Amino acid sequence: MRRLSGEPDDRGYFPNLKTLRNYVEKTGEPIDKFRFDVQVGERATERSKAKIYPEEYHLQEMEERLLYEEAAFAADIRGRDRPVDRKLNGNGKKTTNYRAIPYFNM
């Protein structure tokens, strides 16, 4: 319902970033006055300042991730150490260093 109304709640929160950006464009109010429900950063950015990546970027990222996951799975079933995740598990924190129990003896 909140998404359909396009208005902030009593705390100045929107259900998502798209609704917040639409409201700010419509009213001209500063975006810093508002937040959206699952906001991680300190403040939302206007649509004109958004990082927009081309489709090729997303395809390349997905292919790289699949290659890593395939190598990690292969290492697990062979009882070997997993390769180092270049993306550090996607959150900048070191991945847990553990060895999986092999399913097969090779």
GROMACS .gro file of N, CA and C in nm:
model
  318
    1MET      N    1   0.082  -0.119   0.000
    1MET     CA    2   0.000   0.000   0.000
    1MET      C    3   0.086   0.126   0.000
    2ARG      N    4   0.194   0.124   0.081
    2ARG     CA    5   0.282   0.242   0.089
    2ARG      C    6   0.346   0.271  -0.046
    3ARG      N    7   0.380   0.165  -0.119
    3ARG     CA    8   0.444   0.184  -0.249
    3ARG      C    9   0.347   0.250  -0.346
    4LEU      N   10   0.221   0.213  -0.339
    4LEU     CA   11   0.121   0.268  -0.429
    4LEU      C   12   0.090   0.413  -0.399
    5SER      N   13   0.090   0.450  -0.271
    5SER     CA   14   0.058   0.588  -0.235
    5SER      C   15   0.170   0.684  -0.277
    6GLY      N   16   0.294   0.636  -0.276
    6GLY     CA   17   0.406   0.721  -0.315
    6GLY      C   18   0.442   0.825  -0.212
    7GLU      N   19   0.389   0.814  -0.092
    7GLU     CA   20   0.413   0.911   0.014
    7GLU      C   21   0.498   0.848   0.125
    8PRO      N   22   0.576   0.929   0.197
    8PRO     CA   23   0.652   0.875   0.309
    8PRO      C   24   0.561   0.844   0.428
    9ASP      N   25   0.607   0.756   0.517
    9ASP     CA   26   0.531   0.731   0.639
    9ASP      C   27   0.559   0.843   0.739
   10ASP      N   28   0.509   0.830   0.861
   10ASP     CA   29   0.524   0.938   0.959
   10ASP      C   30   0.669   0.960   1.003
   11ARG      N   31   0.758   0.864   0.975
   11ARG     CA   32   0.901   0.881   1.007
   11ARG      C   33   0.980   0.937   0.890
   12GLY      N   34   0.916   0.953   0.774
   12GLY     CA   35   0.986   0.999   0.655
   12GLY      C   36   1.051   0.886   0.577
   13TYR      N   37   1.001   0.763   0.596
   13TYR     CA   38   1.055   0.646   0.528
   13TYR      C   39   0.966   0.607   0.411
   14PHE      N   40   1.032   0.556   0.306
   14PHE     CA   41   0.963   0.503   0.189
   14PHE      C   42   0.985   0.352   0.184
   15PRO      N   43   0.898   0.279   0.114
   15PRO     CA   44   0.916   0.134   0.107
   15PRO      C   45   1.039   0.092   0.027
   16ASN      N   46   1.081   0.176  -0.069
   16ASN     CA   47   1.199   0.142  -0.150
   16ASN      C   48   1.259   0.268  -0.211
   17LEU      N   49   1.376   0.253  -0.269
   17LEU     CA   50   1.448   0.367  -0.325
   17LEU      C   51   1.375   0.427  -0.445
   18LYS      N   52   1.316   0.344  -0.528
   18LYS     CA   53   1.245   0.395  -0.646
   18LYS      C   54   1.132   0.489  -0.606
   19THR      N   55   1.054   0.450  -0.507
   19THR     CA   56   0.943   0.535  -0.460
   19THR      C   57   0.996   0.665  -0.401
   20LEU      N   58   1.105   0.657  -0.326
   20LEU     CA   59   1.166   0.777  -0.269
   20LEU      C   60   1.212   0.871  -0.379
   21ARG      N   61   1.282   0.819  -0.479
   21ARG     CA   62   1.331   0.905  -0.589
   21ARG      C   63   1.215   0.967  -0.667
   22ASN      N   64   1.110   0.890  -0.691
   22ASN     CA   65   0.994   0.945  -0.762
   22ASN      C   66   0.932   1.060  -0.684
   23TYR      N   67   0.919   1.044  -0.552
   23TYR     CA   68   0.859   1.146  -0.467
   23TYR      C   69   0.943   1.274  -0.469
   24VAL      N   70   1.074   1.260  -0.457
   24VAL     CA   71   1.164   1.376  -0.456
   24VAL      C   72   1.160   1.449  -0.589
   25GLU      N   73   1.156   1.375  -0.700
   25GLU     CA   74   1.146   1.438  -0.831
   25GLU      C   75   1.014   1.513  -0.847
   26LYS      N   76   0.907   1.456  -0.793
   26LYS     CA   77   0.774   1.516  -0.806
   26LYS      C   78   0.760   1.642  -0.719
   27THR      N   79   0.812   1.636  -0.596
   27THR     CA   80   0.790   1.746  -0.501
   27THR      C   81   0.903   1.848  -0.499
   28GLY      N   82   1.024   1.807  -0.542
   28GLY     CA   83   1.138   1.898  -0.537
   28GLY      C   84   1.202   1.908  -0.400
   29GLU      N   85   1.156   1.829  -0.304
   29GLU     CA   86   1.215   1.831  -0.170
   29GLU      C   87   1.353   1.766  -0.174
   30PRO      N   88   1.442   1.803  -0.080
   30PRO     CA   89   1.575   1.742  -0.079
   30PRO      C   90   1.568   1.595  -0.037
   31ILE      N   91   1.645   1.512  -0.104
   31ILE     CA   92   1.642   1.368  -0.078
   31ILE      C   93   1.697   1.336   0.060
   32ASP      N   94   1.781   1.423   0.116
   32ASP     CA   95   1.841   1.398   0.248
   32ASP      C   96   1.739   1.395   0.361
   33LYS      N   97   1.619   1.447   0.337
   33LYS     CA   98   1.515   1.448   0.441
   33LYS      C   99   1.454   1.310   0.463
   34PHE      N  100   1.476   1.218   0.370
   34PHE     CA  101   1.404   1.091   0.371
   34PHE      C  102   1.499   0.972   0.371
   35ARG      N  103   1.442   0.856   0.402
   35ARG     CA  104   1.514   0.727   0.397
   35ARG      C  105   1.419   0.624   0.336
   36PHE      N  106   1.474   0.508   0.302
   36PHE     CA  107   1.388   0.398   0.260
   36PHE      C  108   1.415   0.278   0.350
   37ASP      N  109   1.323   0.186   0.355
   37ASP     CA  110   1.320   0.080   0.456
   37ASP      C  111   1.448  -0.001   0.470
   38VAL      N  112   1.505  -0.046   0.363
   38VAL     CA  113   1.624  -0.132   0.373
   38VAL      C  114   1.752  -0.057   0.336
   39GLN      N  115   1.756   0.068   0.366
   39GLN     CA  116   1.871   0.152   0.332
   39GLN      C  117   1.993   0.112   0.414
   40VAL      N  118   2.104   0.090   0.346
   40VAL     CA  119   2.229   0.051   0.410
   40VAL      C  120   2.320   0.172   0.428
   41GLY      N  121   2.326   0.255   0.327
   41GLY     CA  122   2.414   0.372   0.330
   41GLY      C  123   2.359   0.482   0.420
   42GLU      N  124   2.442   0.583   0.436
   42GLU     CA  125   2.405   0.695   0.523
   42GLU      C  126   2.288   0.774   0.466
   43ARG      N  127   2.289   0.792   0.333
   43ARG     CA  128   2.178   0.865   0.271
   43ARG      C  129   2.155   0.814   0.129
   44ALA      N  130   2.035   0.834   0.082
   44ALA     CA  131   2.000   0.792  -0.053
   44ALA      C  132   2.057   0.891  -0.154
   45THR      N  133   2.075   0.846  -0.277
   45THR     CA  134   2.125   0.935  -0.382
   45THR      C  135   2.014   0.961  -0.483
   46GLU      N  136   2.023   1.076  -0.547
   46GLU     CA  137   1.926   1.108  -0.650
   46GLU      C  138   1.948   1.017  -0.771
   47ARG      N  139   1.846   1.002  -0.850
   47ARG     CA  140   1.853   0.915  -0.968
   47ARG      C  141   1.964   0.959  -1.063
   48SER      N  142   1.987   1.089  -1.074
   48SER     CA  143   2.090   1.138  -1.166
   48SER      C  144   2.231   1.101  -1.121
   49LYS      N  145   2.248   1.068  -0.992
   49LYS     CA  146   2.381   1.032  -0.939
   49LYS      C  147   2.396   0.882  -0.919
   50ALA      N  148   2.298   0.805  -0.963
   50ALA     CA  149   2.301   0.660  -0.944
   50ALA      C  150   2.407   0.598  -1.034
   51LYS      N  151   2.469   0.491  -0.984
   51LYS     CA  152   2.563   0.415  -1.065
   51LYS      C  153   2.482   0.319  -1.150
   52ILE      N  154   2.492   0.334  -1.279
   52ILE     CA  155   2.420   0.247  -1.370
   52ILE      C  156   2.522   0.167  -1.449
   53TYR      N  157   2.519   0.036  -1.433
   53TYR     CA  158   2.615  -0.051  -1.500
   53TYR      C  159   2.552  -0.112  -1.624
   54PRO      N  160   2.629  -0.126  -1.732
   54PRO     CA  161   2.575  -0.188  -1.853
   54PRO      C  162   2.551  -0.338  -1.832
   55GLU      N  163   2.468  -0.395  -1.916
   55GLU     CA  164   2.435  -0.537  -1.907
   55GLU      C  165   2.559  -0.625  -1.916
   56GLU      N  166   2.658  -0.584  -1.997
   56GLU     CA  167   2.781  -0.662  -2.012
   56GLU      C  168   2.855  -0.675  -1.879
   57TYR      N  169   2.850  -0.572  -1.798
   57TYR     CA  170   2.915  -0.576  -1.667
   57TYR      C  171   2.851  -0.684  -1.580
   58HIS      N  172   2.720  -0.688  -1.576
   58HIS     CA  173   2.649  -0.787  -1.495
   58HIS      C  174   2.677  -0.929  -1.545
   59LEU      N  175   2.681  -0.945  -1.676
   59LEU     CA  176   2.710  -1.076  -1.734
   59LEU      C  177   2.850  -1.122  -1.696
   60GLN      N  178   2.948  -1.032  -1.706
   60GLN     CA  179   3.085  -1.066  -1.670
   60GLN      C  180   3.096  -1.102  -1.522
   61GLU      N  181   3.031  -1.025  -1.436
   61GLU     CA  182   3.034  -1.054  -1.292
   61GLU      C  183   2.973  -1.190  -1.262
   62MET      N  184   2.862  -1.223  -1.328
   62MET     CA  185   2.797  -1.351  -1.305
   62MET      C  186   2.886  -1.466  -1.354
   63GLU      N  187   2.948  -1.450  -1.470
   63GLU     CA  188   3.036  -1.555  -1.522
   63GLU      C  189   3.155  -1.578  -1.430
   64GLU      N  190   3.215  -1.469  -1.380
   64GLU     CA  191   3.328  -1.483  -1.287
   64GLU      C  192   3.285  -1.554  -1.159
   65ARG      N  193   3.167  -1.520  -1.109
   65ARG     CA  194   3.119  -1.583  -0.987
   65ARG      C  195   3.092  -1.732  -1.008
   66LEU      N  196   3.033  -1.766  -1.122
   66LEU     CA  197   3.006  -1.907  -1.152
   66LEU      C  198   3.135  -1.987  -1.166
   67LEU      N  199   3.237  -1.927  -1.227
   67LEU     CA  200   3.366  -1.996  -1.238
   67LEU      C  201   3.425  -2.022  -1.100
   68TYR      N  202   3.416  -1.923  -1.012
   68TYR     CA  203   3.467  -1.943  -0.876
   68TYR      C  204   3.388  -2.052  -0.804
   69GLU      N  205   3.257  -2.047  -0.813
   69GLU     CA  206   3.174  -2.146  -0.743
   69GLU      C  207   3.199  -2.287  -0.795
   70GLU      N  208   3.221  -2.299  -0.925
   70GLU     CA  209   3.253  -2.429  -0.982
   70GLU      C  210   3.386  -2.481  -0.928
   71ALA      N  211   3.485  -2.393  -0.921
   71ALA     CA  212   3.617  -2.432  -0.868
   71ALA      C  213   3.608  -2.468  -0.720
   72ALA      N  214   3.530  -2.394  -0.644
   72ALA     CA  215   3.514  -2.422  -0.501
   72ALA      C  216   3.444  -2.556  -0.480
   73PHE      N  217   3.340  -2.583  -0.558
   73PHE     CA  218   3.268  -2.709  -0.547
   73PHE      C  219   3.360  -2.826  -0.584
   74ALA      N  220   3.436  -2.809  -0.691
   74ALA     CA  221   3.528  -2.915  -0.734
   74ALA      C  222   3.633  -2.942  -0.625
   75ALA      N  223   3.683  -2.837  -0.562
   75ALA     CA  224   3.781  -2.855  -0.454
   75ALA      C  225   3.717  -2.928  -0.337
   76ASP      N  226   3.593  -2.894  -0.305
   76ASP     CA  227   3.523  -2.959  -0.194
   76ASP      C  228   3.508  -3.110  -0.218
   77ILE      N  229   3.463  -3.147  -0.336
   77ILE     CA  230   3.439  -3.290  -0.360
   77ILE      C  231   3.570  -3.368  -0.375
   78ARG      N  232   3.678  -3.298  -0.402
   78ARG     CA  233   3.809  -3.365  -0.410
   78ARG      C  234   3.884  -3.360  -0.277
   79GLY      N  235   3.825  -3.293  -0.178
   79GLY     CA  236   3.890  -3.283  -0.048
   79GLY      C  237   4.009  -3.190  -0.046
   80ARG      N  238   4.011  -3.094  -0.135
   80ARG     CA  239   4.121  -2.997  -0.143
   80ARG      C  240   4.076  -2.863  -0.087
   81ASP      N  241   4.173  -2.774  -0.067
   81ASP     CA  242   4.141  -2.639  -0.020
   81ASP      C  243   4.067  -2.563  -0.129
   82ARG      N  244   3.973  -2.483  -0.087
   82ARG     CA  245   3.902  -2.399  -0.183
   82ARG      C  246   3.995  -2.291  -0.237
   83PRO      N  247   3.973  -2.247  -0.361
   83PRO     CA  248   4.052  -2.135  -0.412
   83PRO      C  249   4.016  -2.007  -0.338
   84VAL      N  250   4.104  -1.910  -0.342
   84VAL     CA  251   4.078  -1.782  -0.276
   84VAL      C  252   3.971  -1.707  -0.353
   85ASP      N  253   3.873  -1.658  -0.282
   85ASP     CA  254   3.764  -1.580  -0.343
   85ASP      C  255   3.814  -1.437  -0.361
   86ARG      N  256   3.833  -1.395  -0.487
   86ARG     CA  257   3.885  -1.260  -0.513
   86ARG      C  258   3.790  -1.152  -0.463
   87LYS      N  259   3.664  -1.182  -0.456
   87LYS     CA  260   3.566  -1.082  -0.411
   87LYS      C  261   3.548  -1.085  -0.260
   88LEU      N  262   3.624  -1.169  -0.191
   88LEU     CA  263   3.615  -1.180  -0.045
   88LEU      C  264   3.472  -1.197   0.002
   89ASN      N  265   3.402  -1.289  -0.063
   89ASN     CA  266   3.265  -1.322  -0.025
   89ASN      C  267   3.168  -1.206  -0.047
   90GLY      N  268   3.207  -1.109  -0.128
   90GLY     CA  269   3.118  -1.001  -0.165
   90GLY      C  270   3.097  -0.893  -0.062
   91ASN      N  271   3.156  -0.908   0.058
   91ASN     CA  272   3.131  -0.807   0.160
   91ASN      C  273   3.259  -0.746   0.217
   92GLY      N  274   3.373  -0.775   0.158
   92GLY     CA  275   3.498  -0.717   0.204
   92GLY      C  276   3.559  -0.787   0.324
   93LYS      N  277   3.491  -0.889   0.376
   93LYS     CA  278   3.543  -0.963   0.491
   93LYS      C  279   3.602  -1.095   0.443
   94LYS      N  280   3.705  -1.138   0.509
   94LYS     CA  281   3.770  -1.263   0.472
   94LYS      C  282   3.673  -1.379   0.486
   95THR      N  283   3.676  -1.470   0.390
   95THR     CA  284   3.587  -1.585   0.395
   95THR      C  285   3.633  -1.682   0.502
   96THR      N  286   3.540  -1.760   0.552
   96THR     CA  287   3.571  -1.861   0.653
   96THR      C  288   3.660  -1.967   0.591
   97ASN      N  289   3.765  -2.003   0.661
   97ASN     CA  290   3.857  -2.103   0.610
   97ASN      C  291   3.820  -2.238   0.671
   98TYR      N  292   3.752  -2.321   0.595
   98TYR     CA  293   3.715  -2.453   0.644
   98TYR      C  294   3.728  -2.552   0.530
   99ARG      N  295   3.737  -2.676   0.565
   99ARG     CA  296   3.742  -2.783   0.465
   99ARG      C  297   3.612  -2.862   0.473
  100ALA      N  298   3.552  -2.883   0.360
  100ALA     CA  299   3.430  -2.963   0.356
  100ALA      C  300   3.466  -3.111   0.363
  101ILE      N  301   3.375  -3.189   0.412
  101ILE     CA  302   3.394  -3.334   0.414
  101ILE      C  303   3.368  -3.384   0.273
  102PRO      N  304   3.464  -3.455   0.214
  102PRO     CA  305   3.445  -3.499   0.076
  102PRO      C  306   3.332  -3.603   0.066
  103TYR      N  307   3.255  -3.594  -0.041
  103TYR     CA  308   3.147  -3.689  -0.065
  103TYR      C  309   3.200  -3.820  -0.122
  104PHE      N  310   3.310  -3.808  -0.196
  104PHE     CA  311   3.367  -3.924  -0.263
  104PHE      C  312   3.515  -3.934  -0.229
  105ASN      N  313   3.565  -4.054  -0.226
  105ASN     CA  314   3.710  -4.072  -0.209
  105ASN      C  315   3.773  -4.074  -0.347
  106MET      N  316   3.867  -3.983  -0.368
  106MET     CA  317   3.934  -3.976  -0.500
  106MET      C  318   4.082  -3.983  -0.481
   0.00000   0.00000   0.00000
